[in-house]
């Protein structure tokens, strides 16, 4: 009985953690969407640059 209560408490705590993370993620997403276009463009360029760098590294690994 006691073990079941403990498990239920753990589950509730985990669900609360997940909900908190989801809210944090939603906030970040909303902030990104609310930013002016040029910042969005800038972020996009940085991300594209990172992706290019990673895929270049990947190609080097595959070739060698």
Short mmCIF file of C-alpha atoms in Angstrom, two decimals:
data_model
loop_
_atom_site.label_atom_id
_atom_site.label_comp_id
_atom_site.label_asym_id
_atom_site.label_seq_id
_atom_site.Cartn_x
_atom_site.Cartn_y
_atom_site.Cartn_z
CA UNK A 1 0.00 0.00 0.00
CA UNK A 2 2.75 2.40 1.03
CA UNK A 3 4.82 1.52 -2.04
CA UNK A 4 1.86 2.26 -4.31
CA UNK A 5 1.38 5.68 -2.72
CA UNK A 6 5.07 6.42 -3.22
CA UNK A 7 4.83 5.41 -6.89
CA UNK A 8 1.76 7.60 -7.39
CA UNK A 9 3.58 10.54 -5.80
CA UNK A 10 6.59 9.95 -8.07
CA UNK A 11 4.29 9.85 -11.09
CA UNK A 12 2.56 13.09 -10.10
CA UNK A 13 5.92 14.76 -9.53
CA UNK A 14 7.16 13.59 -12.93
CA UNK A 15 3.99 14.83 -14.63
CA UNK A 16 4.45 18.21 -12.93
CA UNK A 17 8.08 18.35 -14.12
CA UNK A 18 7.03 17.55 -17.68
CA UNK A 19 4.29 20.20 -17.55
CA UNK A 20 6.81 22.77 -16.27
CA UNK A 21 9.26 21.93 -19.07
CA UNK A 22 6.45 22.17 -21.62
CA UNK A 23 5.50 25.64 -20.31
CA UNK A 24 9.13 26.75 -20.46
CA UNK A 25 9.40 25.47 -24.03
CA UNK A 26 6.15 27.22 -25.02
CA UNK A 27 7.43 30.47 -23.49
CA UNK A 28 10.70 30.24 -25.42
CA UNK A 29 8.83 29.46 -28.62
CA UNK A 30 6.49 32.42 -28.11
CA UNK A 31 9.41 34.75 -27.40
CA UNK A 32 11.10 33.63 -30.61
CA UNK A 33 7.91 34.21 -32.60
CA UNK A 34 7.44 37.66 -31.06
CA UNK A 35 10.93 38.83 -31.97
CA UNK A 36 11.33 41.10 -34.99
CA UNK A 37 11.95 39.49 -38.36
CA UNK A 38 15.60 40.49 -38.72
CA UNK A 39 16.53 38.74 -35.46
CA UNK A 40 14.68 35.65 -36.67
CA UNK A 41 16.60 35.83 -39.95
CA UNK A 42 19.87 36.20 -38.01
CA UNK A 43 19.06 33.13 -35.88
CA UNK A 44 18.16 31.20 -39.02
CA UNK A 45 21.52 32.07 -40.59
CA UNK A 46 23.41 31.00 -37.45
CA UNK A 47 21.52 27.70 -37.34
CA UNK A 48 22.13 27.10 -41.06
CA UNK A 49 25.82 27.82 -40.46
CA UNK A 50 25.92 25.30 -37.62
CA UNK A 51 24.14 22.68 -39.70
CA UNK A 52 26.59 23.25 -42.58
CA UNK A 53 29.54 22.94 -40.20
CA UNK A 54 28.18 19.72 -38.70
CA UNK A 55 27.42 18.17 -42.09
CA UNK A 56 30.91 19.13 -43.34
CA UNK A 57 32.41 17.36 -40.30
CA UNK A 58 30.17 14.39 -41.00
CA UNK A 59 31.30 14.19 -44.64
CA UNK A 60 34.95 14.35 -43.54
CA UNK A 61 34.33 11.45 -41.12
CA UNK A 62 32.59 9.39 -43.80
CA UNK A 63 35.26 10.01 -46.45
CA UNK A 64 38.28 9.35 -44.20
#
